[in-house]
Each structure stands twice: as C-alpha cells, then as structure tokens.
XYZ file of C-alpha atoms in Angstrom:
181
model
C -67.571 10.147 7.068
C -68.803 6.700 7.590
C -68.486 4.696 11.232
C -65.042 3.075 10.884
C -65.305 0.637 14.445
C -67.215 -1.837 12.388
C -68.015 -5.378 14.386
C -68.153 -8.162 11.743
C -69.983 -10.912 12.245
C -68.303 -13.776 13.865
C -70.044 -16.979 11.960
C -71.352 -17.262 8.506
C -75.111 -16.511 7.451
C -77.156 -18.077 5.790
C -78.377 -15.656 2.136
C -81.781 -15.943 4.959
C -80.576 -14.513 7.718
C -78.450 -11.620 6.245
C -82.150 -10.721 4.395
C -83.456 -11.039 7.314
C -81.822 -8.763 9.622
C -81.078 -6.145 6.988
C -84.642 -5.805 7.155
C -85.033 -5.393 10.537
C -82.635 -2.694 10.919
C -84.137 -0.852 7.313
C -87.646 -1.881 7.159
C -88.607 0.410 3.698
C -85.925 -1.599 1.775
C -86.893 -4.260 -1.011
C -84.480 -7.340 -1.509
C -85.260 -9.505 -4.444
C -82.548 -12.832 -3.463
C -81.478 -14.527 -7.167
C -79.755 -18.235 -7.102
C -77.229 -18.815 -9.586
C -77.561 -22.085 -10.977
C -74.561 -24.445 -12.310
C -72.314 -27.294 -12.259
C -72.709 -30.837 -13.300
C -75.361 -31.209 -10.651
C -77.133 -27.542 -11.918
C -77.299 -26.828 -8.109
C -76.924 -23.193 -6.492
C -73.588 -22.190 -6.868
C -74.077 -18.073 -5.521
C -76.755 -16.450 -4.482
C -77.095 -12.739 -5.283
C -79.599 -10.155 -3.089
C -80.560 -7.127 -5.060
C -81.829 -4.473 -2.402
C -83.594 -1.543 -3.471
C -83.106 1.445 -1.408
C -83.812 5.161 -1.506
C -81.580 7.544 -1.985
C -82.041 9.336 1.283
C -81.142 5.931 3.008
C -78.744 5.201 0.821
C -75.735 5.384 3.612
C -77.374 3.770 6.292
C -77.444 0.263 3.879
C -73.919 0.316 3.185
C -73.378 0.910 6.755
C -75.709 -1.857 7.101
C -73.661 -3.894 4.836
C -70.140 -3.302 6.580
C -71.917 -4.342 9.962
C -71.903 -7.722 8.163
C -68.677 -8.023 6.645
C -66.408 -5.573 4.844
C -68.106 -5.153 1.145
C -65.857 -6.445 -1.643
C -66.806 -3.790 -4.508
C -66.834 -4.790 -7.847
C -68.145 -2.155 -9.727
C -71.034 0.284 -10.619
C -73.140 0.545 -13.308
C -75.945 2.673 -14.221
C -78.855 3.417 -16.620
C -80.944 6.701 -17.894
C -84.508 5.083 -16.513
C -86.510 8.260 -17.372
C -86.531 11.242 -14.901
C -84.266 9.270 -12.534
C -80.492 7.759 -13.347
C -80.443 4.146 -11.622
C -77.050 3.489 -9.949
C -76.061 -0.074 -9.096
C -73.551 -0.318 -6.957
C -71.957 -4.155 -7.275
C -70.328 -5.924 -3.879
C -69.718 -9.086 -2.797
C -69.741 -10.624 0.979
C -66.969 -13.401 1.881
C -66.871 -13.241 5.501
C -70.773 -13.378 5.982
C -70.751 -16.459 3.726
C -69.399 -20.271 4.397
C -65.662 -20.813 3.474
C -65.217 -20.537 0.018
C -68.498 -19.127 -1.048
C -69.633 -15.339 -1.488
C -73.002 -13.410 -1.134
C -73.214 -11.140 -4.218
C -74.883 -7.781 -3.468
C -76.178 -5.074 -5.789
C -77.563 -1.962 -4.123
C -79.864 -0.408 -6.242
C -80.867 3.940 -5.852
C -82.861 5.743 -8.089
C -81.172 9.274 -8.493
C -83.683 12.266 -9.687
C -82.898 14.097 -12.351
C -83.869 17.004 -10.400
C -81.240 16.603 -7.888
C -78.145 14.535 -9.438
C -76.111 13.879 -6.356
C -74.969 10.969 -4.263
C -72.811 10.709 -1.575
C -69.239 9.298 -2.640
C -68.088 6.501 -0.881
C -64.419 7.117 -1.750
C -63.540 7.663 1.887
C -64.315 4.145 3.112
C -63.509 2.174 -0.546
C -60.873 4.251 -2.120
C -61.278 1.553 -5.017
C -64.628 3.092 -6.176
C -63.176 6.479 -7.409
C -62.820 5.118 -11.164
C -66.653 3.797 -10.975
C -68.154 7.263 -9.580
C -65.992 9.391 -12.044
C -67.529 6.985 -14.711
C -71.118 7.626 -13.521
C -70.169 11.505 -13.401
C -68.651 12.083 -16.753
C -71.287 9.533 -19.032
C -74.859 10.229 -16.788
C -74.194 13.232 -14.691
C -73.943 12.153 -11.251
C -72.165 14.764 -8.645
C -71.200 12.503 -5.628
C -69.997 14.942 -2.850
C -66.692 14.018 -1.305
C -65.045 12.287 -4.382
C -61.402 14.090 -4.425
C -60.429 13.825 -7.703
C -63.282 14.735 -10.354
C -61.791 14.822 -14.089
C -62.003 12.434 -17.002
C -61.080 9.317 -17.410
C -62.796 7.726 -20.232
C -63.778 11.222 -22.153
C -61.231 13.312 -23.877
C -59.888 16.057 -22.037
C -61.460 18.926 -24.981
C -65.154 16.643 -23.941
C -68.232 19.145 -23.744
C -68.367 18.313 -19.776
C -72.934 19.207 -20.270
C -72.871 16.102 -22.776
C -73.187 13.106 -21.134
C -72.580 9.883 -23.333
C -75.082 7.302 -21.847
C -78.219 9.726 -21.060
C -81.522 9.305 -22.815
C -82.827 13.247 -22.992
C -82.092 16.899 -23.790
C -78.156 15.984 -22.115
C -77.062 13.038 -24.226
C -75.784 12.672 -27.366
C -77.409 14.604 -30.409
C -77.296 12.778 -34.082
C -74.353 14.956 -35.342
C -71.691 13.648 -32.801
C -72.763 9.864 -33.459
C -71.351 8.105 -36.129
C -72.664 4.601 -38.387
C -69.876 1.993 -37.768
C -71.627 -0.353 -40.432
C-alpha cells in the first residue's frame, strides 16, 4: 500500500521545476516535456511531460507524483510493442500548476512479456479499476491488488487466453475477425 501522509506542494511550479526535481529524486527516469500550442495568439496553452520509467520503479514515480499534488487520472492506454506491452498511464496536475492551468502527465512502463504484471493502483485511485481491467482482458496484464478482475468490455463466454489488442501467438487469429466493408 502506497504512503497516504502525502505533503503537497504549497505554490505552483513551473513545467521546469516539477522536471527538475522529479529527477533529482529518480535520476534513471527520461521526461520528454511537449507544449500544446493554440488560441488566437497560437501560444502554449498546456504543457504535457511524458516520463519514461521502468517497471521496477514504477511505484516510486507515482509516489513521486502525489508528493507534488494529488494525480488527476484520466485514463490508460496501451500497445503490443513487441516482447514488451507499453502501458501509459494518463494524469493530470492542478495544484502543482498556476490557477486555472494543468500539467498533463503520461507515465510510460514497458511490461515484458515474460513477466505480465504490474502493481494495481486501485488502492490509492479507486477510479482506475475500469482502465486496469481493460489492459487485463485486451493485452494480458495481471496487476496484483486489483479486487475485482472480470470483464467488462468482453463477453462473459470470451476465451479469457485471447487477448483482443495483442500482436503474437495470444491475439486474435483470422477466423474470429470479420471484413466490415
């Protein structure tokens, strides 16, 4: 279970300075910062930070992130990159950022084939259940804690070793696709 006595920070950031000391505290992470342009004036309206992380350190950056501000989740996606399943797990910082504005997060973790599991984070954002039951019915993901583990999207009579979205020997085969042209 995560560290629930969390001390926010008091004053907004600057996108800089929350890059900055998230890599002080995890120096092996990779943040990539993206502006998003718009308005009359085409100026920055957001500013999203895309961190890279392993999956062993997985917990300590969302820890990381809730020593900043409490992380608004959006939602997860993910992707059948090869031997690995990428999860990207979608937040957004209010607090952190001046009044009005938000710092949009994705955490990025490469998950091994070999070893398909992730920790859930259902105990501190009780909202993310739908997203990790998504990522464990359609690529195969086993995150440890997460309560309730059935379908949601997949028909109860579903071939639970088929996974919908996965590239190899465990997705779909050509007889259970269909042409909808």
């Amino acid at each position: 279970m995560m560290n629930r006595s969390i001390d926010y920070v008091k004053e907004p950031l600057s996108s800089e300075a929350v890059i900055a000391r998230l890599e002080e505290r995890l120096p092996d992470i990779r943040i990539q910062r993206r502006d998003r342009v718009g308005g009359r004036d085409n100026s920055v309206q957001y500013v999203d930070l895309w961190i890279q992380v392993e999956k062993g350190r997985f917990l300590q950056t969302i820890e990381e992130l809730f020593r900043l501000d409490f992380p608004h989740f959006h939602v997860m996606s993910g992707d059948d990159v090869g031997d690995d399943v990428l999860l990207n797990y979608h937040f957004s910082l209010f607090r952190v950022a001046e009044h009005g504005k938000r710092l949009g997060v994705s955490v990025c973790v490469l998950v091994p084939k070999s070893d398909l599991r992730m920790p859930s984070l259902f105990d501190r954002i009780p909202g993310i259940e739908y997203s990790e039951r998504e990522m464990r019915e359609m690529l195969g993901v086993e995150f440890e804690g997460l309560p309730m583990k059935g379908f949601i999207f997949l028909p109860e009579n579903w071939d639970e070793n088929v996974k919908p979205w996965r590239r190899d020997k465990d997705g779909l085969n050509p007889d259970m696709m269909r042409d909808l042209s």
